[in-house]
Short mmCIF file of C-alpha atoms and ligand atoms in Angstrom, two decimals:
data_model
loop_
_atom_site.label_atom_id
_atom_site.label_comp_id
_atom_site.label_asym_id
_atom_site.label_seq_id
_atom_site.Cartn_x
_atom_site.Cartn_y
_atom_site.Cartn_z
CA UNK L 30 -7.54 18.27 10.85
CA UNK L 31 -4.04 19.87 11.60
CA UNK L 32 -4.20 22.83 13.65
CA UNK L 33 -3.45 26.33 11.55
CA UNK L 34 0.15 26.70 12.97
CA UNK L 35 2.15 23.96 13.25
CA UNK L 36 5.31 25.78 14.37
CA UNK L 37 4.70 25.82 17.83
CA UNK L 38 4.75 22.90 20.07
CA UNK L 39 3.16 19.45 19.10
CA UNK L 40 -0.25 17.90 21.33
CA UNK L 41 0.46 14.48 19.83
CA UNK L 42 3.05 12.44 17.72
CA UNK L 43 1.96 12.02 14.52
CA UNK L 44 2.35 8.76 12.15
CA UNK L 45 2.43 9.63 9.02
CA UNK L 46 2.48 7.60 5.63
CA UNK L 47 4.89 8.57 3.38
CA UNK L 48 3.08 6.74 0.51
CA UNK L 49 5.32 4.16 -2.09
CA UNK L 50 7.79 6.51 -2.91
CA UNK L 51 7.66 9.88 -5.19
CA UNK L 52 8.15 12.65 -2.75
CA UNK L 53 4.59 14.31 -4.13
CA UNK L 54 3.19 11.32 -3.60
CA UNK L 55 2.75 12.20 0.07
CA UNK L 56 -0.64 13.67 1.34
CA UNK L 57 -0.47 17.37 1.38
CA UNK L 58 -1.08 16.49 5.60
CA UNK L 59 2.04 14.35 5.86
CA UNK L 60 4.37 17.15 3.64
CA UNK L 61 2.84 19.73 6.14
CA UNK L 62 3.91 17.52 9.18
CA UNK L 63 6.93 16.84 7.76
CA UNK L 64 7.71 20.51 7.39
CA UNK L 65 7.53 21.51 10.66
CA UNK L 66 9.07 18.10 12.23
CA UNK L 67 12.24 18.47 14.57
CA UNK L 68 12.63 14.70 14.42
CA UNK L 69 11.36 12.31 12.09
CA UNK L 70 12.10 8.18 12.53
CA UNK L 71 11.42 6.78 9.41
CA UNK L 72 11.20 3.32 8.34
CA UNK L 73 14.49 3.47 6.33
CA UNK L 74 14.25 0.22 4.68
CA UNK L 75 11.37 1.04 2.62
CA UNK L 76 10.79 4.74 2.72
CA UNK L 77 12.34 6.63 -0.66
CA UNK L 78 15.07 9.02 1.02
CA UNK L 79 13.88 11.59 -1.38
CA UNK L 80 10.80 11.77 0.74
CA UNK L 81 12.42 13.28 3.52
CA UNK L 82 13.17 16.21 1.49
CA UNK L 83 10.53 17.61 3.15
CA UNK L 84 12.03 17.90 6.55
CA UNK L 85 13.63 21.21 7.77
CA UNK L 86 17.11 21.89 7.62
CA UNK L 87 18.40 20.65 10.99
CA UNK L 88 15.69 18.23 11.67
CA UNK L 89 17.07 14.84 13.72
CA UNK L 90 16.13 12.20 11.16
CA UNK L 91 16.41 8.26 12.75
CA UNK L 92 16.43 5.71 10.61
CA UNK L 93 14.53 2.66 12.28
CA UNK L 94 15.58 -0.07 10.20
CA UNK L 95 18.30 -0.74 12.54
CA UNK L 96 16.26 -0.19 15.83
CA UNK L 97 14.28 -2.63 17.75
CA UNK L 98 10.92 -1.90 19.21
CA UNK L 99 11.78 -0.25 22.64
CA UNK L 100 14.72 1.79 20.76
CA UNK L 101 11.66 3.34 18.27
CA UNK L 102 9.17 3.57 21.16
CA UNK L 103 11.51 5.82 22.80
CA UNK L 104 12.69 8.07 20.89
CA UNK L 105 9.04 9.03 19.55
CA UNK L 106 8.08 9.01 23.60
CA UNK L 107 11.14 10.96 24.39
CA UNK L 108 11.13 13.07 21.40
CA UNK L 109 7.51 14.24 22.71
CA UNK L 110 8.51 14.80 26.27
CA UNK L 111 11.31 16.84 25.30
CA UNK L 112 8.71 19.15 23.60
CA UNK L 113 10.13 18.13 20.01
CA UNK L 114 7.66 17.65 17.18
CA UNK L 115 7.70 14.00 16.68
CA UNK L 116 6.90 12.32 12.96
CA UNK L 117 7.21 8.28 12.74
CA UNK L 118 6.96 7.70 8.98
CA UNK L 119 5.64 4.43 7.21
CA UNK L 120 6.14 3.55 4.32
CA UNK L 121 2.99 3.28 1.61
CA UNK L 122 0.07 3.48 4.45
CA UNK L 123 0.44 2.65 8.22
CA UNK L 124 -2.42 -0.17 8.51
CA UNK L 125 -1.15 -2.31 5.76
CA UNK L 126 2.22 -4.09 7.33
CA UNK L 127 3.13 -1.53 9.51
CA UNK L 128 3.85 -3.36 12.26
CA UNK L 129 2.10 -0.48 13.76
CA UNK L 130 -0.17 -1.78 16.15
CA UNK L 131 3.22 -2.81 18.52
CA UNK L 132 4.15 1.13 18.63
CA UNK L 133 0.14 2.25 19.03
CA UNK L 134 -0.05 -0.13 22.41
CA UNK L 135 3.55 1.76 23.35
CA UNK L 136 2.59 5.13 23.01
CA UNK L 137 -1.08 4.47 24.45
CA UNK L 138 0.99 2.91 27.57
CA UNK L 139 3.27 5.74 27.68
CA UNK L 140 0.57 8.28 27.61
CA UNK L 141 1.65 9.37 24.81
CA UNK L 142 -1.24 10.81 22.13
CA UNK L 143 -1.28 10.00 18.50
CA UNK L 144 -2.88 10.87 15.28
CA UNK L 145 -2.29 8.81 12.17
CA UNK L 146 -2.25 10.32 8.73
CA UNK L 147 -3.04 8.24 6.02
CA UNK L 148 -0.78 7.24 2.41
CA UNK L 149 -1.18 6.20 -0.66
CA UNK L 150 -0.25 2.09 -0.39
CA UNK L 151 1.79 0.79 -2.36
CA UNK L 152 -1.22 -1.53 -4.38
CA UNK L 153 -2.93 1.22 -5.56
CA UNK L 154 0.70 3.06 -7.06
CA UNK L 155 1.18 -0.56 -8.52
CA UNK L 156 -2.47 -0.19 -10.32
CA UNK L 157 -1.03 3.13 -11.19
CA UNK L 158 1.59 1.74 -12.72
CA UNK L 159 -0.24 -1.02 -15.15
CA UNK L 160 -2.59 1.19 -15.83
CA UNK L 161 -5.57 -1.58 -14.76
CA UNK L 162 -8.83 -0.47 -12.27
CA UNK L 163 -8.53 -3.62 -9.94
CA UNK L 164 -12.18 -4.07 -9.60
CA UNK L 165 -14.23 -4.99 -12.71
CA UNK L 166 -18.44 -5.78 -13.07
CA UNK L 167 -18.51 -9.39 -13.67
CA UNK L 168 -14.77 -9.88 -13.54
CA UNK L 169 -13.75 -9.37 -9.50
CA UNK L 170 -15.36 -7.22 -7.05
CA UNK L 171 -12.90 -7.90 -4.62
CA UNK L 172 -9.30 -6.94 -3.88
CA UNK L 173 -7.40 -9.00 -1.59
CA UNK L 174 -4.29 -8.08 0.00
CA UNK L 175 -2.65 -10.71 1.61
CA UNK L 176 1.31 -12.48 1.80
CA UNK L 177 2.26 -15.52 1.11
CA UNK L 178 3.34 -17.16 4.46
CA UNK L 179 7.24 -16.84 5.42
CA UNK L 180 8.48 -16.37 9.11
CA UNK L 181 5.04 -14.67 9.99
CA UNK L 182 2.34 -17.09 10.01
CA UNK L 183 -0.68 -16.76 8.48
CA UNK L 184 -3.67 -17.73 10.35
CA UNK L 185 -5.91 -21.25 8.75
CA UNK L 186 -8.48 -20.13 6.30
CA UNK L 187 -6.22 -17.24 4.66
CA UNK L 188 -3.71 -19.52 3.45
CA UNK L 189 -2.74 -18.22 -0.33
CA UNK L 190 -4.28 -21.51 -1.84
CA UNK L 191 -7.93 -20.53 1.01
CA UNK L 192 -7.73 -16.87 -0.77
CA UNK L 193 -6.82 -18.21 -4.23
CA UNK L 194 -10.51 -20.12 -4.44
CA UNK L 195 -11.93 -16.58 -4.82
CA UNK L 196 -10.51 -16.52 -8.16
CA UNK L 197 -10.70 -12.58 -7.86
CA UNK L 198 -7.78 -9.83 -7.86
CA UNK L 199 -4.69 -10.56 -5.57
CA UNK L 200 -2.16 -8.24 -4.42
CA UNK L 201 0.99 -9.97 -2.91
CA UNK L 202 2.96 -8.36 -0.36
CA UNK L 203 6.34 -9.06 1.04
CA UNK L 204 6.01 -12.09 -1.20
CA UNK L 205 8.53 -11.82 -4.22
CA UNK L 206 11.42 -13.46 -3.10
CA UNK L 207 9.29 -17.12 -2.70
CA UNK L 208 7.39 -16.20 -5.77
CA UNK L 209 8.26 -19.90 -6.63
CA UNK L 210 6.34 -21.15 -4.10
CA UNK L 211 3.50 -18.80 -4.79
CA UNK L 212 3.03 -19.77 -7.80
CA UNK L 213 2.11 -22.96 -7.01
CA UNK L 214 -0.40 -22.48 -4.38
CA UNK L 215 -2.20 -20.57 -7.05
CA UNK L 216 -2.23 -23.00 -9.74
CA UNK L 217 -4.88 -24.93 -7.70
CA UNK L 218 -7.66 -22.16 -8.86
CA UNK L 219 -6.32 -19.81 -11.59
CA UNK L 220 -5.74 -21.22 -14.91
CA UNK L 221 -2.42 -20.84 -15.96
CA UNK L 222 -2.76 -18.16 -18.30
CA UNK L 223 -4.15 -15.94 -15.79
CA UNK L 224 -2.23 -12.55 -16.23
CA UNK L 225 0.56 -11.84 -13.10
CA UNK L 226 2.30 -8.44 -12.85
CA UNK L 227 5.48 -7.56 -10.28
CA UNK L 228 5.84 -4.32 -10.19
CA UNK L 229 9.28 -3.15 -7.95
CA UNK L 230 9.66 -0.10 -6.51
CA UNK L 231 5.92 1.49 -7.74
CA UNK L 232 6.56 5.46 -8.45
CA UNK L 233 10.15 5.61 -7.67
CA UNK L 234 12.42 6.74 -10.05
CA UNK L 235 13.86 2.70 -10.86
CA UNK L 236 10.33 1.34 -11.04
CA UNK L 237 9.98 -1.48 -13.33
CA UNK L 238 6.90 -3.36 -14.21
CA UNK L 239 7.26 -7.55 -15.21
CA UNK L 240 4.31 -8.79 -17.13
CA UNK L 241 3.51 -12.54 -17.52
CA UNK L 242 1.32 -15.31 -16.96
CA UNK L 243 1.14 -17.88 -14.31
CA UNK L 244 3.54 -19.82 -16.25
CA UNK L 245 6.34 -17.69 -17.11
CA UNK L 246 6.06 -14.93 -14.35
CA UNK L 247 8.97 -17.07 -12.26
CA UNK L 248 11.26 -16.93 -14.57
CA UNK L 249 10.55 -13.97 -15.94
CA UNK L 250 11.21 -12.28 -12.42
CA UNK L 251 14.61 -13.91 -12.05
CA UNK L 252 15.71 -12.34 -15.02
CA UNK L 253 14.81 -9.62 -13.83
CA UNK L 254 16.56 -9.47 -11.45
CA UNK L 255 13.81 -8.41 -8.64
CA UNK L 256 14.16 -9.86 -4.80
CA UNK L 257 12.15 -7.12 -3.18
CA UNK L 258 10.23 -3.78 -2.87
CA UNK L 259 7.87 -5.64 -5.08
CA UNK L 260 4.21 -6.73 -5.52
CA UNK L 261 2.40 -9.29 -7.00
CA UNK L 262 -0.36 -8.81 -8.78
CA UNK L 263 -2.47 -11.81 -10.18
CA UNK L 264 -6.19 -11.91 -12.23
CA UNK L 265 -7.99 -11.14 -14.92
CA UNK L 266 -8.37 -7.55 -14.50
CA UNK L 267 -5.05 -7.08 -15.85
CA UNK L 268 -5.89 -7.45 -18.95
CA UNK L 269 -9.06 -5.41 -18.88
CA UNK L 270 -8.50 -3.59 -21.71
CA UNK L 271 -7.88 -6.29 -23.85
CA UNK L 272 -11.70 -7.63 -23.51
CA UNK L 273 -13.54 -7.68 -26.68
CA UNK L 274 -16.09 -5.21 -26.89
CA UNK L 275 -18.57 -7.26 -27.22
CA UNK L 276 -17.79 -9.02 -23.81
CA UNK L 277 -16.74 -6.36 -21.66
CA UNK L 278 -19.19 -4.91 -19.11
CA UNK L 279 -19.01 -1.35 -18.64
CA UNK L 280 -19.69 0.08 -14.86
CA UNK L 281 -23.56 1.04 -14.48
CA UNK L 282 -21.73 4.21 -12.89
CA UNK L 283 -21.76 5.97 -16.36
CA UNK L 284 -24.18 3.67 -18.05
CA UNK L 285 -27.10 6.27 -19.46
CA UNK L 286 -30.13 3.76 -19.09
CA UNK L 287 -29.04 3.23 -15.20
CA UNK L 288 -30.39 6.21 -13.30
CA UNK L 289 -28.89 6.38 -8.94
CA UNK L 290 -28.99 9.16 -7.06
CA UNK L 291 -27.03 12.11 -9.10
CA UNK L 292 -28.45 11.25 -12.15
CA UNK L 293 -31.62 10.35 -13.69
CA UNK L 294 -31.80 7.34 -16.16
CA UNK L 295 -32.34 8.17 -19.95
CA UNK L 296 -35.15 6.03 -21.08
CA UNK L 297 -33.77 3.05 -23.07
CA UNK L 298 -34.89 2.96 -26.88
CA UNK L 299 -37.64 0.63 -27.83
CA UNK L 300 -35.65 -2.40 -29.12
CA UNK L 301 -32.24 -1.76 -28.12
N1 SAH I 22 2.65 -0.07 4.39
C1 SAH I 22 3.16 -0.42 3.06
C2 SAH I 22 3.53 -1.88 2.97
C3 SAH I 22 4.66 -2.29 3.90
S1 SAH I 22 5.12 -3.97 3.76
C4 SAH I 22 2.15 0.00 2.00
O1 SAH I 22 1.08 0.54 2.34
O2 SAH I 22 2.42 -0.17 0.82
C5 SAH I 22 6.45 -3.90 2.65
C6 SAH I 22 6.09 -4.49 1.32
O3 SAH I 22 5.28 -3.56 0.63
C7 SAH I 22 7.25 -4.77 0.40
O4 SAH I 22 7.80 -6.03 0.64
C8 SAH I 22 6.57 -4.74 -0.95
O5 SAH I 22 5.86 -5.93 -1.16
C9 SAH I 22 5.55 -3.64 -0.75
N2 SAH I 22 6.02 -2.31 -1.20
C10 SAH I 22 6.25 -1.22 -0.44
N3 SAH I 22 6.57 -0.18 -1.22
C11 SAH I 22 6.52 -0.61 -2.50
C12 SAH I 22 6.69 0.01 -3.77
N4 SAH I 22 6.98 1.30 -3.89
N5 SAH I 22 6.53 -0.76 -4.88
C13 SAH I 22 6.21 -2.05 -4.78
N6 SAH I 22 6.03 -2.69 -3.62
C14 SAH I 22 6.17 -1.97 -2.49
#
């Protein structure tokens, strides 16, 4: 919880994500942060300007796409000392790729207290955006977020071609620009007309949304014309609302003959 009044001074720097883009896509937290921020360092390579809209007039606003880890680190650390109200904005959600774990250490060995205010991730404006629920009864009941390995490593046993065996819903991050070498390491486990979606850019105004298979997605993608701000999207549940009736399987959430805890199961005709 924010205190009432956030236009006195600051106990804490707060890191705040911006979510994947739209400006209302923000939590109503982060806009109120924002608000009241005398300097904001935002990670400008991903964040959509039109996010910092939200700043005051006359708010210091650091872009740290061109800093280095001690250059960020300090001006959130000196920021705070100097009594400033201190904002370090992610893009989509801090946890997922935020390199944020580097600044956390920083801060906790500066003394310096934190909060961290969740976003909306990117994945879930993508699902958004195709209009699929990633998680289907008897379909895939697991998400997995993962990269496919560039000049980070990935550690053994989540290798794309380890995660691929699951067969289940896969959301690629960082990972369009080799999506020729993805590809591949899927083919090992997902037939090759398993639906893939890239969608670039996911709620900003240029967003654009590349259906295919496993086959075509490739070239599909160069023609696009896509190298980044993208994510891949591969499985089954992307074409969920394709299933036949007669083979889809609905939650039990809303099903009437399965009775949980808010709501008591109607008693199944005889015979049906
Ligand atoms: N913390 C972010 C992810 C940062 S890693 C989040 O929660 O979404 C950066 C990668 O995220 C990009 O390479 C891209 O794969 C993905 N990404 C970030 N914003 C995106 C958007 N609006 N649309 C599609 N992909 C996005």
């Amino acid at each position: 919880m924010l205190p009432a009044d956030l236009s006195g001074p600051w106990a804490r720097v707060y890191v705040v994500g911006a979510g994947p883009g739209a400006p209302d896509l923000i939590t109503e937290r982060g806009r109120r942060l924002l608000n009241h921020a005398d300097r904001i360092v935002y990670a400008g390579s991903l964040v959509n300007p039109a996010v910092l809209a939200h700043a005051p007039e006359g708010a210091e606003i650091l872009d740290s796409a061109q800093m280095a880890l001690p250059e960020i680190v300090a001006a959130l650390v000196d920021g705070f000392r100097q009594g400033m109200r201190v904002v370090r904005l992610h893009t989509g959600d801090p946890s997922i790729y935020g390199a944020l774990t580097e600044q956390l250490r920083e801060l906790n060995r500066a003394q310096v207290p934190f909060e961290i205010v969740p976003g909306v991730p990117s994945a879930m404006a993508a699902a958004a955006a195709l209009g699929v629920e990633f998680t289907l009864p008897e379909v895939a009941q697991s998400v997995i977020f993962t990269r496919m390995e560039g000049r980070t490593p990935v550690p053994d046993g989540e290798k794309l071609a380890d995660l691929a065996a699951h067969g289940t819903t896969l959301v690629l991050f960082l990972s369009v620009q080799m999506i020729h070498k993805v590809v591949p390491e899927l083919a090992a486990h997902y037939a090759p007309d398993t639906p893939v979606a890239v969608v670039y850019k996911a709620s900003w105004p240029e967003q654009q949304v590349v259906r295919g298979t496993l086959t075509d997605i490739v070239d599909k993608v160069r023609a696009a014309g896509i190298k980044a701000t993208a994510l891949i999207v591969v499985g089954q549940v992307l074409d969920g609302a394709e299933i036949p009736d007669e083979a889809f399987r609905a939650s039990k959430l809303y099903d009437p003959t399965f009775g949980h805890g808010f709501r008591k199961a109607v008693r199944q005709a005889e015979g049906s």
